[in-house]
Amino acid sequence: MNIIEIKNLSRTYGDEVKTYALINASFSIQKGEFVAIMGPSGSGKSTLMHVLGLLDRATSGTYLFENRDVSTLNDNELAVLRNEEIGFVFQAFNLLPRTTVFKNVALPLIYARDKSEGNKRVRDILEKVNLSHRLGYLTNQISGGEKQRVAIARALINNPSVVFADEPTGNLDSKSGVQVIEILQKLNDEGHTIILVTHETETAECADRVINIVDGKIVSDKRVKSKKRVSANDLIK
Ligand code: ADP
């Protein structure tokens, strides 16, 4: 089943002077795929991620998310769909500082009815990203790699079908970066669709498929022949 299907999707910025950030992009992504989006700086990767992640709308073309034409949804409906179905991980972590790891992850549950169920879920997810020992730490007391794992936990709290990760290893040392990719691969094994924006070839090879974008145009879309499985344990020698 296609979770994402776009056809001739374009996004331009500005009125008088137009920037063509995304030009006639067409592809589909199946449920359960791990896709890397690659391209140089300014090529349109963030624009594509924002449109696919329902944070922004295309200027023209069609976008079906789980077979629903998103152009027919109003802003409120779009926000509900995004909160229920999509999780985001950013290069800069975007966590609340001076707030505990636990609270950062619990934040999207603010409207949840059953608090004790929610608290259990936060603990389970923090265990999944190997952070059970950091629940009560403030986010400015933990390492960059740990911060990114908190951000992944927060992205997972509503059990989204798709996780978008925008250069998630960009601010990390190589070992922490491998740990983040290892977690994304595990989440993918569990059935989450993963869309990873990166400019590193090595990171892209950890996906099933690599879509290359240059100057707003999709220039290639290829399956990875031998997907690289990573394990942070391999680095601890
Ligand atoms: P990437 O993520 O690959 O670095 P972007 O999607 O950020 O690329 O940018 C693609 C193009 O769109 C660039 O030329 C950039 O300057 C332009 N752009 C991005 N966001 C805006 C904006 N909000 N207003 C005007 N131009 C923008």
PDB file of C-alpha atoms and ligand atoms in Angstrom:
ATOM      1  CA  MET A   1       0.000   0.000   0.000  1.00  0.00           C
ATOM      2  CA  ASN A   2       1.267   3.481  -0.849  1.00  0.00           C
ATOM      3  CA  ILE A   3       1.459   5.716   2.174  1.00  0.00           C
ATOM      4  CA  ILE A   4       2.634   8.665   0.092  1.00  0.00           C
ATOM      5  CA  GLU A   5       1.930   9.373  -3.552  1.00  0.00           C
ATOM      6  CA  ILE A   6       2.875  12.658  -5.220  1.00  0.00           C
ATOM      7  CA  LYS A   7       2.364  13.710  -8.806  1.00  0.00           C
ATOM      8  CA  ASN A   8       3.905  16.794 -10.462  1.00  0.00           C
ATOM      9  CA  LEU A   9       4.267  18.396  -7.070  1.00  0.00           C
ATOM     10  CA  SER A  10       5.810  21.882  -7.063  1.00  0.00           C
ATOM     11  CA  ARG A  11       6.519  24.463  -4.385  1.00  0.00           C
ATOM     12  CA  THR A  12       7.522  27.992  -5.284  1.00  0.00           C
ATOM     13  CA  TYR A  13       8.318  30.798  -2.855  1.00  0.00           C
ATOM     14  CA  GLY A  14       7.657  34.506  -3.470  1.00  0.00           C
ATOM     15  CA  ASP A  15       5.324  36.343  -5.829  1.00  0.00           C
ATOM     16  CA  GLU A  16       7.219  38.772  -8.018  1.00  0.00           C
ATOM     17  CA  VAL A  17      10.554  37.045  -7.808  1.00  0.00           C
ATOM     18  CA  LYS A  18       9.857  33.324  -7.674  1.00  0.00           C
ATOM     19  CA  THR A  19      12.130  30.641  -6.262  1.00  0.00           C
ATOM     20  CA  TYR A  20      11.311  27.218  -7.684  1.00  0.00           C
ATOM     21  CA  ALA A  21      12.253  25.095  -4.669  1.00  0.00           C
ATOM     22  CA  LEU A  22      10.491  21.909  -5.822  1.00  0.00           C
ATOM     23  CA  ILE A  23       9.639  21.252  -9.463  1.00  0.00           C
ATOM     24  CA  ASN A  24       7.200  18.620 -10.733  1.00  0.00           C
ATOM     25  CA  ALA A  25       8.188  15.884  -8.305  1.00  0.00           C
ATOM     26  CA  SER A  26       6.444  12.531  -8.772  1.00  0.00           C
ATOM     27  CA  PHE A  27       6.982   9.326  -6.790  1.00  0.00           C
ATOM     28  CA  SER A  28       5.302   7.058  -4.309  1.00  0.00           C
ATOM     29  CA  ILE A  29       6.471   5.573  -1.035  1.00  0.00           C
ATOM     30  CA  GLN A  30       5.076   2.298   0.248  1.00  0.00           C
ATOM     31  CA  LYS A  31       4.144   1.633   3.825  1.00  0.00           C
ATOM     32  CA  GLY A  32       7.191   0.213   5.611  1.00  0.00           C
ATOM     33  CA  GLU A  33       9.859   1.617   3.279  1.00  0.00           C
ATOM     34  CA  PHE A  34      13.028   3.323   4.528  1.00  0.00           C
ATOM     35  CA  VAL A  35      13.775   6.119   2.054  1.00  0.00           C
ATOM     36  CA  ALA A  36      16.713   8.531   2.072  1.00  0.00           C
ATOM     37  CA  ILE A  37      16.371  11.902   0.362  1.00  0.00           C
ATOM     38  CA  MET A  38      19.760  13.250  -0.723  1.00  0.00           C
ATOM     39  CA  GLY A  39      20.945  16.418  -2.366  1.00  0.00           C
ATOM     40  CA  PRO A  40      23.293  19.361  -1.922  1.00  0.00           C
ATOM     41  CA  SER A  41      22.441  22.363   0.234  1.00  0.00           C
ATOM     42  CA  GLY A  42      19.651  24.463  -1.286  1.00  0.00           C
ATOM     43  CA  SER A  43      18.433  21.635  -3.541  1.00  0.00           C
ATOM     44  CA  GLY A  44      14.945  21.507  -1.993  1.00  0.00           C
ATOM     45  CA  LYS A  45      15.228  18.662   0.538  1.00  0.00           C
ATOM     46  CA  SER A  46      13.686  20.615   3.424  1.00  0.00           C
ATOM     47  CA  THR A  47      10.960  21.976   1.173  1.00  0.00           C
ATOM     48  CA  LEU A  48      10.081  18.444   0.086  1.00  0.00           C
ATOM     49  CA  MET A  49      10.156  17.194   3.683  1.00  0.00           C
ATOM     50  CA  HIS A  50       7.938  20.027   4.904  1.00  0.00           C
ATOM     51  CA  VAL A  51       5.370  19.400   2.181  1.00  0.00           C
ATOM     52  CA  LEU A  52       5.428  15.592   2.637  1.00  0.00           C
ATOM     53  CA  GLY A  53       5.266  16.050   6.425  1.00  0.00           C
ATOM     54  CA  LEU A  54       2.132  18.217   6.107  1.00  0.00           C
ATOM     55  CA  LEU A  55       3.908  21.224   7.636  1.00  0.00           C
ATOM     56  CA  ASP A  56       3.558  23.150   4.369  1.00  0.00           C
ATOM     57  CA  ARG A  57       1.432  22.944   1.242  1.00  0.00           C
ATOM     58  CA  ALA A  58       2.535  22.496  -2.347  1.00  0.00           C
ATOM     59  CA  THR A  59       1.856  25.273  -4.847  1.00  0.00           C
ATOM     60  CA  SER A  60       0.643  22.824  -7.514  1.00  0.00           C
ATOM     61  CA  GLY A  61       0.347  19.110  -8.201  1.00  0.00           C
ATOM     62  CA  THR A  62      -1.293  16.358  -6.176  1.00  0.00           C
ATOM     63  CA  TYR A  63      -0.350  14.780  -2.890  1.00  0.00           C
ATOM     64  CA  LEU A  64      -2.133  11.705  -1.551  1.00  0.00           C
ATOM     65  CA  PHE A  65      -1.273  10.758   2.039  1.00  0.00           C
ATOM     66  CA  GLU A  66      -2.752   7.350   2.875  1.00  0.00           C
ATOM     67  CA  ASN A  67      -4.901   7.800  -0.241  1.00  0.00           C
ATOM     68  CA  ARG A  68      -6.337  11.110   0.989  1.00  0.00           C
ATOM     69  CA  ASP A  69      -5.856  14.160  -1.212  1.00  0.00           C
ATOM     70  CA  VAL A  70      -4.338  16.603   1.271  1.00  0.00           C
ATOM     71  CA  SER A  71      -5.418  19.631  -0.791  1.00  0.00           C
ATOM     72  CA  THR A  72      -9.015  18.860   0.237  1.00  0.00           C
ATOM     73  CA  LEU A  73      -8.159  19.149   3.964  1.00  0.00           C
ATOM     74  CA  ASN A  74      -8.407  22.423   5.854  1.00  0.00           C
ATOM     75  CA  ASP A  75      -5.564  23.535   8.134  1.00  0.00           C
ATOM     76  CA  ASN A  76      -7.189  21.991  11.181  1.00  0.00           C
ATOM     77  CA  GLU A  77      -7.740  18.616   9.516  1.00  0.00           C
ATOM     78  CA  LEU A  78      -4.177  18.737   8.234  1.00  0.00           C
ATOM     79  CA  ALA A  79      -2.857  19.352  11.775  1.00  0.00           C
ATOM     80  CA  VAL A  80      -4.886  16.444  13.174  1.00  0.00           C
ATOM     81  CA  LEU A  81      -3.617  14.097  10.457  1.00  0.00           C
ATOM     82  CA  ARG A  82      -0.042  15.281  11.069  1.00  0.00           C
ATOM     83  CA  ASN A  83      -0.259  14.792  14.851  1.00  0.00           C
ATOM     84  CA  GLU A  84      -1.712  11.323  14.519  1.00  0.00           C
ATOM     85  CA  GLU A  85       0.343   9.947  11.661  1.00  0.00           C
ATOM     86  CA  ILE A  86       3.685  11.751  11.517  1.00  0.00           C
ATOM     87  CA  GLY A  87       6.680  12.132  13.821  1.00  0.00           C
ATOM     88  CA  PHE A  88       9.563  14.551  13.203  1.00  0.00           C
ATOM     89  CA  VAL A  89      13.216  14.470  14.187  1.00  0.00           C
ATOM     90  CA  PHE A  90      15.338  17.523  13.387  1.00  0.00           C
ATOM     91  CA  GLN A  91      19.072  18.168  13.201  1.00  0.00           C
ATOM     92  CA  ALA A  92      18.855  20.704  16.040  1.00  0.00           C
ATOM     93  CA  PHE A  93      16.867  18.347  18.354  1.00  0.00           C
ATOM     94  CA  ASN A  94      14.259  21.073  19.188  1.00  0.00           C
ATOM     95  CA  LEU A  95      13.814  19.952  22.797  1.00  0.00           C
ATOM     96  CA  LEU A  96      12.626  22.107  25.694  1.00  0.00           C
ATOM     97  CA  PRO A  97      15.734  23.039  27.714  1.00  0.00           C
ATOM     98  CA  ARG A  98      15.697  22.975  31.555  1.00  0.00           C
ATOM     99  CA  THR A  99      12.903  20.368  31.310  1.00  0.00           C
ATOM    100  CA  THR A 100      13.333  16.678  32.062  1.00  0.00           C
ATOM    101  CA  VAL A 101      13.791  13.990  29.454  1.00  0.00           C
ATOM    102  CA  PHE A 102      10.551  12.415  30.687  1.00  0.00           C
ATOM    103  CA  LYS A 103       8.529  15.636  30.297  1.00  0.00           C
ATOM    104  CA  ASN A 104       9.918  16.350  26.843  1.00  0.00           C
ATOM    105  CA  VAL A 105       8.751  12.968  25.618  1.00  0.00           C
ATOM    106  CA  ALA A 106       5.389  13.227  27.417  1.00  0.00           C
ATOM    107  CA  LEU A 107       4.655  16.653  25.952  1.00  0.00           C
ATOM    108  CA  PRO A 108       2.604  15.480  22.944  1.00  0.00           C
ATOM    109  CA  LEU A 109       0.404  13.530  25.407  1.00  0.00           C
ATOM    110  CA  ILE A 110      -0.826  16.705  27.068  1.00  0.00           C
ATOM    111  CA  TYR A 111      -4.386  16.020  25.922  1.00  0.00           C
ATOM    112  CA  ALA A 112      -4.307  12.277  26.593  1.00  0.00           C
ATOM    113  CA  ARG A 113      -7.107  11.104  28.873  1.00  0.00           C
ATOM    114  CA  ASP A 114      -5.366   8.278  30.647  1.00  0.00           C
ATOM    115  CA  LYS A 115      -2.291   9.757  32.367  1.00  0.00           C
ATOM    116  CA  SER A 116      -0.961   6.539  33.920  1.00  0.00           C
ATOM    117  CA  GLU A 117      -1.202   4.762  30.571  1.00  0.00           C
ATOM    118  CA  GLY A 118       0.666   7.723  29.043  1.00  0.00           C
ATOM    119  CA  ASN A 119       3.397   7.588  31.683  1.00  0.00           C
ATOM    120  CA  LYS A 120       3.940   3.905  31.019  1.00  0.00           C
ATOM    121  CA  ARG A 121       4.189   4.594  27.316  1.00  0.00           C
ATOM    122  CA  VAL A 122       6.838   7.290  27.910  1.00  0.00           C
ATOM    123  CA  ARG A 123       8.896   4.825  29.979  1.00  0.00           C
ATOM    124  CA  ASP A 124       8.566   2.061  27.391  1.00  0.00           C
ATOM    125  CA  ILE A 125       9.637   4.340  24.569  1.00  0.00           C
ATOM    126  CA  LEU A 126      12.573   5.733  26.517  1.00  0.00           C
ATOM    127  CA  GLU A 127      13.672   2.162  27.135  1.00  0.00           C
ATOM    128  CA  LYS A 128      13.450   1.471  23.414  1.00  0.00           C
ATOM    129  CA  VAL A 129      15.927   4.299  22.720  1.00  0.00           C
ATOM    130  CA  ASN A 130      18.175   3.165  25.614  1.00  0.00           C
ATOM    131  CA  LEU A 131      17.498   6.145  27.863  1.00  0.00           C
ATOM    132  CA  SER A 132      15.825   4.553  30.895  1.00  0.00           C
ATOM    133  CA  HIS A 133      18.698   5.829  33.039  1.00  0.00           C
ATOM    134  CA  ARG A 134      18.103   9.451  32.016  1.00  0.00           C
ATOM    135  CA  LEU A 135      14.365   9.947  32.758  1.00  0.00           C
ATOM    136  CA  GLY A 136      14.864  12.667  35.377  1.00  0.00           C
ATOM    137  CA  TYR A 137      17.783  14.474  33.723  1.00  0.00           C
ATOM    138  CA  LEU A 138      17.280  17.933  32.262  1.00  0.00           C
ATOM    139  CA  THR A 139      17.860  18.016  28.522  1.00  0.00           C
ATOM    140  CA  ASN A 140      20.755  20.431  28.946  1.00  0.00           C
ATOM    141  CA  GLN A 141      22.524  17.851  31.158  1.00  0.00           C
ATOM    142  CA  ILE A 142      22.759  15.099  28.544  1.00  0.00           C
ATOM    143  CA  SER A 143      24.952  14.527  25.472  1.00  0.00           C
ATOM    144  CA  GLY A 144      24.026  15.401  21.885  1.00  0.00           C
ATOM    145  CA  GLY A 145      23.449  11.753  20.995  1.00  0.00           C
ATOM    146  CA  GLU A 146      21.163  11.345  24.008  1.00  0.00           C
ATOM    147  CA  LYS A 147      19.279  14.520  23.048  1.00  0.00           C
ATOM    148  CA  GLN A 148      18.613  13.126  19.591  1.00  0.00           C
ATOM    149  CA  ARG A 149      17.346   9.879  21.106  1.00  0.00           C
ATOM    150  CA  VAL A 150      14.985  11.913  23.315  1.00  0.00           C
ATOM    151  CA  ALA A 151      13.759  13.651  20.156  1.00  0.00           C
ATOM    152  CA  ILE A 152      13.172  10.252  18.520  1.00  0.00           C
ATOM    153  CA  ALA A 153      11.238   9.082  21.597  1.00  0.00           C
ATOM    154  CA  ARG A 154       9.093  12.225  21.454  1.00  0.00           C
ATOM    155  CA  ALA A 155       8.454  11.665  17.747  1.00  0.00           C
ATOM    156  CA  LEU A 156       7.227   8.138  18.538  1.00  0.00           C
ATOM    157  CA  ILE A 157       4.913   8.896  21.412  1.00  0.00           C
ATOM    158  CA  ASN A 158       1.737   8.976  19.288  1.00  0.00           C
ATOM    159  CA  ASN A 159       2.835   5.863  17.376  1.00  0.00           C
ATOM    160  CA  PRO A 160       3.079   7.603  13.980  1.00  0.00           C
ATOM    161  CA  SER A 161       3.041   5.599  10.777  1.00  0.00           C
ATOM    162  CA  VAL A 162       5.781   7.789   9.254  1.00  0.00           C
ATOM    163  CA  VAL A 163       8.888   9.267  10.873  1.00  0.00           C
ATOM    164  CA  PHE A 164      10.652  12.118   9.063  1.00  0.00           C
ATOM    165  CA  ALA A 165      14.244  12.718  10.132  1.00  0.00           C
ATOM    166  CA  ASP A 166      15.912  15.856   8.759  1.00  0.00           C
ATOM    167  CA  GLU A 167      19.730  15.470   8.960  1.00  0.00           C
ATOM    168  CA  PRO A 168      19.358  13.733  12.355  1.00  0.00           C
ATOM    169  CA  THR A 169      23.084  12.950  12.571  1.00  0.00           C
ATOM    170  CA  GLY A 170      24.248  16.386  11.375  1.00  0.00           C
ATOM    171  CA  ASN A 171      25.205  17.643  14.849  1.00  0.00           C
ATOM    172  CA  LEU A 172      26.528  14.356  16.228  1.00  0.00           C
ATOM    173  CA  ASP A 173      29.866  12.579  16.555  1.00  0.00           C
ATOM    174  CA  SER A 174      30.104   9.420  14.474  1.00  0.00           C
ATOM    175  CA  LYS A 175      29.305   6.945  17.272  1.00  0.00           C
ATOM    176  CA  SER A 176      26.170   8.840  18.356  1.00  0.00           C
ATOM    177  CA  GLY A 177      25.202   9.155  14.684  1.00  0.00           C
ATOM    178  CA  VAL A 178      25.426   5.385  14.229  1.00  0.00           C
ATOM    179  CA  GLN A 179      23.249   4.863  17.316  1.00  0.00           C
ATOM    180  CA  VAL A 180      20.585   7.147  15.821  1.00  0.00           C
ATOM    181  CA  ILE A 181      20.619   5.335  12.471  1.00  0.00           C
ATOM    182  CA  GLU A 182      20.516   1.970  14.267  1.00  0.00           C
ATOM    183  CA  ILE A 183      17.349   3.093  16.096  1.00  0.00           C
ATOM    184  CA  LEU A 184      15.768   4.298  12.835  1.00  0.00           C
ATOM    185  CA  GLN A 185      16.513   0.896  11.262  1.00  0.00           C
ATOM    186  CA  LYS A 186      14.921  -0.876  14.254  1.00  0.00           C
ATOM    187  CA  LEU A 187      11.824   1.318  14.020  1.00  0.00           C
ATOM    188  CA  ASN A 188      11.641   0.476  10.343  1.00  0.00           C
ATOM    189  CA  ASP A 189      11.864  -3.258  11.193  1.00  0.00           C
ATOM    190  CA  GLU A 190       8.854  -2.699  13.468  1.00  0.00           C
ATOM    191  CA  GLY A 191       6.862  -1.322  10.561  1.00  0.00           C
ATOM    192  CA  HIS A 192       7.321   2.455  10.704  1.00  0.00           C
ATOM    193  CA  THR A 193       7.936   4.118   7.360  1.00  0.00           C
ATOM    194  CA  ILE A 194      11.126   6.207   7.634  1.00  0.00           C
ATOM    195  CA  ILE A 195      12.022   9.197   5.480  1.00  0.00           C
ATOM    196  CA  LEU A 196      15.530  10.413   6.157  1.00  0.00           C
ATOM    197  CA  VAL A 197      16.972  13.624   4.725  1.00  0.00           C
ATOM    198  CA  THR A 198      20.755  13.514   4.533  1.00  0.00           C
ATOM    199  CA  HIS A 199      23.674  14.745   2.470  1.00  0.00           C
ATOM    200  CA  GLU A 200      25.941  11.883   3.522  1.00  0.00           C
ATOM    201  CA  THR A 201      26.201   8.954   1.099  1.00  0.00           C
ATOM    202  CA  GLU A 202      27.179   6.558   3.895  1.00  0.00           C
ATOM    203  CA  THR A 203      24.048   7.393   5.876  1.00  0.00           C
ATOM    204  CA  ALA A 204      21.830   7.119   2.799  1.00  0.00           C
ATOM    205  CA  GLU A 205      23.133   3.568   2.185  1.00  0.00           C
ATOM    206  CA  CYS A 206      21.420   2.503   5.426  1.00  0.00           C
ATOM    207  CA  ALA A 207      18.051   3.012   3.680  1.00  0.00           C
ATOM    208  CA  ASP A 208      16.233   0.743   1.175  1.00  0.00           C
ATOM    209  CA  ARG A 209      16.028   3.449  -1.431  1.00  0.00           C
ATOM    210  CA  VAL A 210      17.694   6.772  -2.248  1.00  0.00           C
ATOM    211  CA  ILE A 211      15.955   9.681  -3.976  1.00  0.00           C
ATOM    212  CA  ASN A 212      18.338  12.370  -5.250  1.00  0.00           C
ATOM    213  CA  ILE A 213      17.213  15.951  -5.684  1.00  0.00           C
ATOM    214  CA  VAL A 214      19.150  18.718  -7.452  1.00  0.00           C
ATOM    215  CA  ASP A 215      17.881  22.265  -8.032  1.00  0.00           C
ATOM    216  CA  GLY A 216      14.355  21.229  -7.001  1.00  0.00           C
ATOM    217  CA  LYS A 217      14.173  18.292  -9.430  1.00  0.00           C
ATOM    218  CA  ILE A 218      14.226  14.578  -8.651  1.00  0.00           C
ATOM    219  CA  VAL A 219      17.220  13.369 -10.681  1.00  0.00           C
ATOM    220  CA  SER A 220      17.325   9.752  -9.537  1.00  0.00           C
ATOM    221  CA  ASP A 221      15.359   7.272  -7.469  1.00  0.00           C
ATOM    222  CA  LYS A 222      17.152   3.978  -6.832  1.00  0.00           C
ATOM    223  CA  ARG A 223      16.951   0.919  -4.604  1.00  0.00           C
ATOM    224  CA  VAL A 224      20.033   0.388  -2.441  1.00  0.00           C
ATOM    225  CA  LYS A 225      21.632  -2.876  -3.651  1.00  0.00           C
ATOM    226  CA  SER A 226      23.058  -4.000  -0.344  1.00  0.00           C
ATOM    227  CA  LYS A 227      21.512  -2.053   2.470  1.00  0.00           C
ATOM    228  CA  LYS A 228      24.018  -1.362   5.224  1.00  0.00           C
ATOM    229  CA  ARG A 229      22.936  -2.549   8.691  1.00  0.00           C
ATOM    230  CA  VAL A 230      24.632  -0.550  11.401  1.00  0.00           C
ATOM    231  CA  SER A 231      25.277  -1.409  15.015  1.00  0.00           C
ATOM    232  CA  ALA A 232      26.844   0.959  17.514  1.00  0.00           C
ATOM    233  CA  ASN A 233      28.390  -2.113  19.233  1.00  0.00           C
ATOM    234  CA  ASP A 234      30.643  -2.541  16.195  1.00  0.00           C
ATOM    235  CA  LEU A 235      32.311   0.740  17.126  1.00  0.00           C
ATOM    236  CA  ILE A 236      33.017  -0.210  20.736  1.00  0.00           C
ATOM    237  CA  LYS A 237      36.137  -2.282  20.389  1.00  0.00           C
TER     238      LYS A 237
HETATM  239  P1  ADP B   1      17.774  22.172   1.232  1.00  0.00           P
HETATM  240  O1  ADP B   1      16.955  21.669   2.363  1.00  0.00           O
HETATM  241  O2  ADP B   1      18.145  21.115   0.247  1.00  0.00           O
HETATM  242  O3  ADP B   1      18.985  22.925   1.713  1.00  0.00           O
HETATM  243  P2  ADP B   1      15.608  24.075   0.825  1.00  0.00           P
HETATM  244  O4  ADP B   1      14.369  23.315   0.592  1.00  0.00           O
HETATM  245  O5  ADP B   1      15.827  24.684   2.179  1.00  0.00           O
HETATM  246  O6  ADP B   1      16.873  23.207   0.401  1.00  0.00           O
HETATM  247  O7  ADP B   1      15.660  25.288  -0.225  1.00  0.00           O
HETATM  248  C1  ADP B   1      15.411  25.134  -1.616  1.00  0.00           C
HETATM  249  C2  ADP B   1      15.400  26.518  -2.262  1.00  0.00           C
HETATM  250  O8  ADP B   1      14.275  27.265  -1.800  1.00  0.00           O
HETATM  251  C3  ADP B   1      16.633  27.365  -1.933  1.00  0.00           C
HETATM  252  O9  ADP B   1      16.932  28.126  -3.081  1.00  0.00           O
HETATM  253  C4  ADP B   1      16.151  28.239  -0.802  1.00  0.00           C
HETATM  254  O10 ADP B   1      16.866  29.462  -0.781  1.00  0.00           O
HETATM  255  C5  ADP B   1      14.689  28.464  -1.178  1.00  0.00           C
HETATM  256  N1  ADP B   1      13.825  28.668   0.010  1.00  0.00           N
HETATM  257  C6  ADP B   1      13.633  27.793   1.010  1.00  0.00           C
HETATM  258  N2  ADP B   1      12.753  28.261   1.916  1.00  0.00           N
HETATM  259  C7  ADP B   1      12.370  29.495   1.455  1.00  0.00           C
HETATM  260  C8  ADP B   1      11.466  30.507   1.936  1.00  0.00           C
HETATM  261  N3  ADP B   1      10.757  30.334   3.047  1.00  0.00           N
HETATM  262  N4  ADP B   1      11.333  31.637   1.188  1.00  0.00           N
HETATM  263  C9  ADP B   1      12.033  31.800   0.054  1.00  0.00           C
HETATM  264  N5  ADP B   1      12.883  30.889  -0.464  1.00  0.00           N
HETATM  265  C10 ADP B   1      13.067  29.756   0.228  1.00  0.00           C
END
